[in-house]
Coordinates of C-alpha atoms in Angstrom, one line a residue:
M1 CA 0.0 0.0 0.0
G2 CA 1.5 3.3 -1.1
T3 CA 2.0 6.2 1.2
S4 CA -0.1 9.3 0.8
R5 CA 1.3 12.5 -0.5
F6 CA 0.1 16.0 0.2
V7 CA -0.5 18.4 -2.6
A8 CA -1.9 21.9 -2.7
L9 CA -5.3 22.0 -4.3
Y10 CA -6.5 25.4 -5.3
E11 CA -10.1 26.1 -4.6
V12 CA -11.7 26.3 -8.0
P13 CA -14.0 29.3 -8.4
W14 CA -17.3 29.4 -10.2
E15 CA -15.9 31.9 -12.7
L16 CA -14.0 29.4 -14.9
R17 CA -13.9 25.6 -14.7
C18 CA -12.9 22.5 -16.4
V19 CA -15.3 19.6 -16.7
G20 CA -14.3 16.0 -16.0
K21 CA -10.6 16.3 -16.7
R22 CA -7.9 14.7 -14.5
I23 CA -5.0 17.1 -14.1
P24 CA -1.4 15.9 -13.6
F25 CA 0.3 16.7 -10.3
S26 CA 2.9 18.8 -12.1
M27 CA 0.2 21.2 -13.1
V28 CA -1.3 21.3 -9.6
D29 CA 2.0 21.8 -7.9
K30 CA 2.9 24.6 -10.3
T31 CA -0.4 26.3 -9.6
A32 CA 0.0 25.9 -5.9
K33 CA 3.2 28.0 -6.0
K34 CA 1.4 30.7 -7.9
A35 CA -1.7 30.6 -5.7
G36 CA 0.1 31.7 -2.5
S37 CA -2.2 32.2 0.4
K38 CA -5.2 31.3 -1.6
T39 CA -4.4 27.6 -1.5
K40 CA -5.3 25.1 1.0
V41 CA -3.4 21.8 1.5
T42 CA -5.4 18.6 1.7
A43 CA -4.4 15.0 1.6
A44 CA -4.6 13.4 -1.8
P45 CA -4.3 9.7 -2.7
E46 CA -1.1 8.4 -4.3
E47 CA -0.9 9.3 -8.0
T48 CA -1.0 6.2 -10.2
A49 CA -1.5 5.6 -13.9
S50 CA -5.0 4.4 -13.2
S51 CA -6.0 7.2 -10.7
P52 CA -4.4 10.5 -11.4
A53 CA -5.4 13.5 -9.3
L54 CA -8.9 14.9 -10.1
V55 CA -8.8 18.7 -10.1
R56 CA -10.8 21.2 -12.0
P57 CA -8.4 24.0 -13.0
S58 CA -9.2 27.6 -12.8
L59 CA -8.0 30.3 -15.2
K60 CA -5.0 30.9 -12.9
M61 CA -4.1 27.2 -13.0
L62 CA -4.2 27.1 -16.8
A63 CA -2.1 30.3 -17.0
A64 CA 0.5 28.9 -14.5
H65 CA 0.7 25.6 -16.4
L66 CA 1.4 27.6 -19.6
G67 CA 3.7 30.1 -17.9
L68 CA 1.5 33.0 -19.1
S69 CA -0.4 35.7 -17.3
A70 CA -4.1 35.0 -16.5
S71 CA -5.1 38.1 -18.6
T72 CA -3.3 36.7 -21.6
V73 CA -5.0 33.4 -21.4
S74 CA -8.4 35.2 -20.8
F75 CA -7.8 37.4 -23.9
V76 CA -7.1 34.4 -26.1
L77 CA -10.0 32.2 -24.8
N78 CA -12.5 35.1 -25.1
D79 CA -11.2 36.2 -28.5
V80 CA -10.7 39.8 -27.2
P81 CA -9.9 42.0 -30.3
G82 CA -7.0 44.4 -30.5
R83 CA -4.5 42.4 -28.5
S84 CA -1.1 41.7 -30.1
I85 CA -0.7 38.2 -28.9
P86 CA 1.5 36.0 -31.1
E87 CA -0.3 33.3 -33.1
V88 CA 1.9 30.6 -31.6
T89 CA 0.9 31.7 -28.1
R90 CA -2.8 31.6 -29.1
E91 CA -2.4 28.1 -30.4
R92 CA -0.7 27.0 -27.1
V93 CA -3.5 28.4 -25.0
K94 CA -6.2 26.8 -27.1
A95 CA -4.4 23.5 -27.2
A96 CA -4.1 23.4 -23.4
A97 CA -7.8 24.4 -23.0
R98 CA -8.8 21.5 -25.3
E99 CA -6.5 19.1 -23.4
F100 CA -8.0 19.9 -20.0
N101 CA -11.5 20.3 -21.3
Y102 CA -11.5 23.8 -20.0
Q103 CA -14.7 25.8 -20.3
P104 CA -15.5 29.3 -19.1
S105 CA -18.5 29.6 -16.7
L106 CA -21.7 31.1 -18.2
I107 CA -22.3 33.0 -15.1
A108 CA -18.8 34.6 -15.1
R109 CA -19.2 35.6 -18.7
K110 CA -22.6 37.2 -18.0
L111 CA -21.1 39.1 -15.0
Q112 CA -18.4 40.4 -17.3
G113 CA -21.1 41.7 -19.7
Q114 CA -20.5 39.1 -22.3
R115 CA -23.3 37.2 -24.1
V116 CA -23.8 33.6 -22.9
N117 CA -26.2 32.6 -25.6
T118 CA -28.3 30.5 -23.2
V119 CA -32.1 30.6 -22.5
G120 CA -34.4 28.7 -20.2
I121 CA -37.5 26.7 -21.2
L122 CA -40.2 26.4 -18.6
L123 CA -43.0 23.9 -19.2
P124 CA -45.4 21.6 -17.2
E125 CA -44.2 18.2 -18.4
L126 CA -41.3 16.6 -20.3
G127 CA -41.8 13.8 -22.8
D128 CA -45.3 14.0 -24.0
G129 CA -46.0 14.6 -27.7
Y130 CA -47.5 18.1 -27.4
H131 CA -44.6 19.6 -25.4
S132 CA -41.9 17.7 -27.2
Q133 CA -42.9 19.0 -30.6
L134 CA -42.9 22.6 -29.3
I135 CA -39.5 22.1 -27.7
G136 CA -38.3 20.5 -30.9
G137 CA -39.2 23.5 -33.0
A138 CA -37.7 25.9 -30.5
G139 CA -34.6 23.9 -29.9
D140 CA -33.8 23.5 -33.5
W141 CA -34.0 27.2 -34.1
L142 CA -31.9 28.0 -31.0
M143 CA -29.2 25.6 -32.0
Q144 CA -29.1 27.0 -35.5
Q145 CA -28.5 30.4 -34.0
G146 CA -25.8 29.2 -31.6
F147 CA -27.9 29.2 -28.5
F148 CA -28.1 26.6 -25.7
Y149 CA -31.1 26.0 -23.4
F150 CA -32.0 24.6 -20.0
T151 CA -35.3 22.9 -19.6
V152 CA -37.3 22.7 -16.3
H153 CA -40.8 21.3 -15.7
H154 CA -43.1 22.4 -13.0
K155 CA -46.2 20.1 -13.2
H156 CA -48.4 23.2 -12.7
K157 CA -47.2 23.7 -9.2
P158 CA -47.4 27.4 -8.4
E159 CA -44.4 27.5 -6.1
L160 CA -42.2 26.0 -8.9
V161 CA -43.7 28.3 -11.6
S162 CA -42.8 31.2 -9.3
A163 CA -39.3 30.0 -8.3
Y164 CA -38.0 28.7 -11.6
P165 CA -37.5 32.0 -13.5
E166 CA -35.2 33.3 -10.7
I167 CA -33.4 29.9 -10.5
L168 CA -32.8 30.0 -14.3
E169 CA -31.6 33.6 -14.1
A170 CA -29.2 32.6 -11.4
R171 CA -27.8 29.9 -13.7
G172 CA -27.0 32.6 -16.2
V173 CA -29.8 32.4 -18.8
E174 CA -30.6 35.5 -20.8
G175 CA -34.3 34.9 -21.5
I176 CA -37.2 32.5 -20.9
L177 CA -39.5 30.6 -23.2
A178 CA -42.5 29.4 -21.2
I179 CA -44.9 26.7 -22.5
D180 CA -48.5 26.2 -21.2
T181 CA -47.5 28.1 -18.0
S182 CA -49.6 30.5 -15.9
L183 CA -47.3 33.5 -15.3
E184 CA -49.0 35.4 -12.5
K185 CA -46.2 37.8 -11.9
N186 CA -43.9 39.7 -14.3
I187 CA -40.5 38.2 -15.1
H188 CA -37.4 40.3 -15.1
L189 CA -35.9 38.5 -18.1
P190 CA -37.2 38.8 -21.7
T191 CA -39.9 36.2 -22.0
V192 CA -42.1 34.5 -24.6
L193 CA -45.2 32.5 -23.7
V194 CA -46.6 29.7 -25.9
A195 CA -50.1 28.3 -25.3
G196 CA -51.4 30.7 -22.8
H197 CA -51.8 34.4 -22.4
T198 CA -50.6 37.1 -20.0
E199 CA -51.3 40.8 -20.0
H200 CA -47.7 41.6 -18.9
R201 CA -46.6 44.0 -21.7
N202 CA -43.0 42.8 -21.8
I203 CA -44.1 39.2 -22.5
S204 CA -44.9 38.1 -26.0
N205 CA -47.7 35.6 -26.5
I206 CA -47.7 32.9 -29.2
I207 CA -51.4 31.7 -29.3
L208 CA -53.6 29.6 -31.5
D209 CA -56.8 31.0 -33.1
S210 CA -59.1 29.0 -30.8
H211 CA -62.2 30.3 -32.5
L212 CA -61.1 29.0 -35.9
G213 CA -60.2 25.7 -34.3
A214 CA -63.8 25.4 -32.9
E215 CA -65.3 26.3 -36.3
L216 CA -63.2 23.6 -38.0
A217 CA -64.0 20.9 -35.5
L218 CA -67.8 21.5 -35.0
G219 CA -68.3 22.5 -38.7
H220 CA -66.8 19.2 -39.8
L221 CA -69.1 17.2 -37.5
Y222 CA -72.1 19.4 -38.4
E223 CA -71.6 18.8 -42.1
L224 CA -71.4 15.0 -41.4
G225 CA -74.9 15.2 -39.9
H226 CA -73.9 15.0 -36.2
R227 CA -76.2 16.8 -33.7
E228 CA -76.0 14.7 -30.6
I229 CA -72.5 15.6 -29.5
V230 CA -70.5 15.1 -26.3
Y231 CA -68.2 18.1 -25.4
M232 CA -65.0 17.7 -23.4
K233 CA -63.6 20.6 -21.4
G234 CA -59.9 20.6 -20.5
Q235 CA -58.3 20.7 -17.1
L236 CA -58.3 24.0 -15.3
V237 CA -54.5 23.9 -15.0
S238 CA -54.2 24.0 -18.8
Q239 CA -53.7 27.5 -20.3
D240 CA -55.7 26.4 -23.4
T241 CA -58.8 25.4 -21.6
Q242 CA -60.7 28.6 -21.1
A243 CA -60.1 30.0 -24.6
R244 CA -60.8 26.7 -26.3
W245 CA -64.0 26.1 -24.3
A246 CA -65.4 29.6 -24.8
A247 CA -64.8 29.3 -28.6
T248 CA -66.5 25.9 -28.7
M249 CA -69.6 27.2 -26.9
D250 CA -69.8 30.2 -29.1
V251 CA -69.6 28.2 -32.3
A252 CA -72.0 25.5 -31.0
D253 CA -74.5 28.3 -30.3
K254 CA -74.1 29.8 -33.8
L255 CA -74.7 26.3 -35.4
G256 CA -77.8 25.8 -33.3
L257 CA -76.2 22.8 -31.5
K258 CA -77.6 22.1 -28.0
V259 CA -75.0 21.7 -25.2
E260 CA -76.6 19.9 -22.3
E261 CA -74.9 19.7 -19.0
S262 CA -75.3 15.9 -19.0
M263 CA -73.3 15.8 -22.3
I264 CA -70.2 17.6 -21.0
I265 CA -67.1 15.8 -19.7
R266 CA -64.8 17.9 -17.5
L267 CA -61.3 16.7 -17.3
E268 CA -59.8 17.0 -13.8
Q269 CA -56.8 14.7 -13.6
D270 CA -53.6 16.5 -14.4
S271 CA -52.2 13.8 -16.7
H272 CA -50.9 13.5 -20.2
S273 CA -52.0 9.9 -20.5
P274 CA -55.0 8.6 -22.6
E275 CA -56.5 7.5 -19.3
I276 CA -57.9 11.0 -18.8
G277 CA -60.5 10.4 -21.6
Y278 CA -61.5 6.9 -20.6
P279 CA -63.8 7.1 -17.5
G280 CA -66.0 10.0 -18.4
I281 CA -67.2 8.7 -21.8
K282 CA -67.6 5.1 -20.5
K283 CA -69.8 6.3 -17.7
M284 CA -72.0 8.2 -20.3
V285 CA -72.4 5.0 -22.3
M286 CA -73.3 2.9 -19.3
D287 CA -75.7 5.6 -18.1
G288 CA -77.6 5.3 -21.3
K289 CA -76.6 8.6 -22.9
R290 CA -77.0 8.6 -26.7
F291 CA -74.6 10.6 -28.9
T292 CA -73.0 10.2 -32.3
A293 CA -69.8 12.3 -31.8
V294 CA -67.3 13.4 -29.2
V295 CA -65.3 16.6 -29.4
C296 CA -62.2 16.0 -27.3
F297 CA -59.9 18.5 -25.6
N298 CA -56.8 17.0 -27.1
D299 CA -55.5 14.0 -29.0
V300 CA -54.4 12.1 -25.9
A301 CA -57.9 12.3 -24.4
A302 CA -59.4 11.3 -27.7
M303 CA -57.3 8.1 -27.7
G304 CA -58.7 7.2 -24.3
V305 CA -62.2 8.0 -25.5
I306 CA -61.8 5.6 -28.5
R307 CA -60.6 2.8 -26.2
A308 CA -63.5 3.3 -23.8
L309 CA -66.1 3.2 -26.6
S310 CA -64.4 0.1 -28.1
D311 CA -64.5 -1.6 -24.7
C312 CA -68.3 -0.8 -24.6
G313 CA -68.7 -2.6 -28.0
L314 CA -69.0 0.5 -30.1
R315 CA -67.5 1.0 -33.5
I316 CA -65.4 4.1 -34.5
P317 CA -66.6 5.9 -36.6
E318 CA -69.6 3.8 -37.6
D319 CA -71.3 4.3 -34.2
V320 CA -69.5 7.3 -32.8
S321 CA -67.2 9.8 -34.5
V322 CA -64.3 11.2 -32.4
I323 CA -62.2 14.3 -33.1
G324 CA -59.1 15.3 -31.3
Y325 CA -57.0 18.5 -31.0
D326 CA -53.2 19.2 -31.5
D327 CA -52.2 16.5 -34.1
V328 CA -49.5 14.9 -32.0
Q329 CA -47.3 12.5 -33.8
A330 CA -49.2 9.4 -32.6
A331 CA -52.5 10.7 -34.0
A332 CA -51.7 9.5 -37.5
Y333 CA -50.7 6.0 -36.3
H334 CA -53.5 5.3 -33.9
V335 CA -56.2 2.8 -34.9
P336 CA -58.3 4.2 -36.2
S337 CA -56.2 7.2 -37.2
L338 CA -57.4 10.3 -35.5
T339 CA -59.3 13.2 -37.2
T340 CA -58.0 16.3 -35.4
I341 CA -57.4 20.0 -35.3
R342 CA -53.7 20.5 -36.1
Q343 CA -51.7 23.0 -34.1
P344 CA -48.5 23.8 -36.0
L345 CA -46.6 22.9 -32.8
R346 CA -43.0 22.8 -34.2
K347 CA -43.7 26.1 -36.1
M348 CA -45.1 27.7 -32.9
G349 CA -41.9 26.6 -31.1
E350 CA -39.8 28.1 -33.8
I351 CA -41.7 31.3 -33.8
A352 CA -41.4 31.5 -30.0
A353 CA -37.6 31.0 -30.2
M354 CA -37.2 33.6 -33.0
T355 CA -39.3 36.1 -31.0
L356 CA -37.2 35.5 -27.9
L357 CA -33.9 36.1 -29.8
D358 CA -35.4 39.2 -31.3
K359 CA -36.1 40.4 -27.8
L360 CA -32.5 39.6 -26.7
A361 CA -31.2 41.6 -29.7
G362 CA -33.2 44.6 -28.6
K363 CA -35.8 44.5 -31.4
Q364 CA -39.4 45.4 -31.0
T365 CA -41.7 42.4 -30.8
E366 CA -45.5 42.0 -31.0
H367 CA -47.4 41.4 -27.7
I368 CA -49.6 38.8 -29.4
L369 CA -48.7 36.5 -32.3
Q370 CA -51.6 34.4 -33.5
V371 CA -51.2 31.2 -35.6
E372 CA -54.0 29.3 -37.4
P373 CA -55.0 25.7 -36.9
E374 CA -55.9 23.2 -39.6
L375 CA -58.5 20.4 -39.9
I376 CA -56.9 17.0 -40.5
V377 CA -59.5 14.4 -41.6
R378 CA -58.6 10.8 -40.9
E379 CA -60.5 7.6 -40.0
S380 CA -62.1 8.5 -36.7
T381 CA -65.0 10.6 -38.1
S382 CA -67.6 9.8 -40.7
A383 CA -71.2 10.7 -41.6
V384 CA -73.9 9.5 -39.2
H385 CA -74.8 5.9 -40.1
E386 CA -78.4 4.7 -40.4
T387 CA -77.2 1.7 -38.3
C388 CA -75.6 4.0 -35.7
W389 CA -75.9 2.6 -32.2
T390 CA -78.4 5.2 -31.2
T391 CA -80.9 3.3 -33.3
R392 CA -80.1 0.0 -31.8
D393 CA -80.9 -1.6 -28.4
L394 CA -78.4 -0.1 -25.9
S395 CA -77.9 -3.4 -24.2
A396 CA -76.5 -4.9 -27.3
A397 CA -74.0 -2.1 -27.7
V398 CA -72.6 -2.3 -24.2
S399 CA -72.8 -6.1 -23.6

């Protein structure tokens, strides 16, 4: 068993750091001499080929290793113009930075007034089709423009929605892109909100034309002969719920469609699983409610509705037509494939990212940017059939 040796380990500041690089003792020892009173001596295990010392070098450590001043190294790594530093010296600095995987801290750069090209994305949930398409559009544009992003999810918890903007700012982000998030208070950083709306004047809102979406959905069913329709209202936590429901009720009234309380399903569970659409529609069938179509809050709920109707012995669309909303990627591959109102989700994400970068560049941006939905007709809707289940004995349909 080898004896331990003591080496001076310089306390690495936040300002500049190296990620995951093991530094030879020669570099640490050289830095320790330069560090003077700012070093502290701690015991380190014996240096071997398999376990070299693990130290994250600071700017001063890198400079001492190269035998250069810290300012010279900083000028090279930050490409400061107007400095007559020989090209051979620049190459030495960059080679050492690559060797030790040296990276400047985003926070330090921001404190120095430099751009860090980093934004934060705030959203309720990670992984579901709706949010992933929005992030995909935003992320692609940000990367094309040389920006990075941090993503945090809050599950609609007010304390997290309130805290995350400050946490992200403390991590050095320059702006925030919020998705389906209720922003009750103003945010200090430039902010863009997708799927939601706030009156804060410094926040730009990317919203869908909900009224057009309702016209497309109900108009499609109306033309197919449907009059006995079940309406689904989204969860209160969703920022789309109120606008989408108000538009649906307005269009239904203009078309002369009756909306009875007993034919309304109100989603309550905060979930992005098809299970949210299953129990409400199954209960309606078992309670003897008769209808020929269901207008769902989103595609995920529509998939649950279709499964519930199928479990009750009903055929889609011969007995009941089902229409979704969003056009998530799974909608086209579901059986039957889902008729839906398409939100241009990737495009909305891209517009949001473009708007946020315009804000960061000091450009004037619109308070509200509205995009239009599109009706996508697939297999889950059809004209009312003469043999529809409403004309048959109910017990045969649910047996």
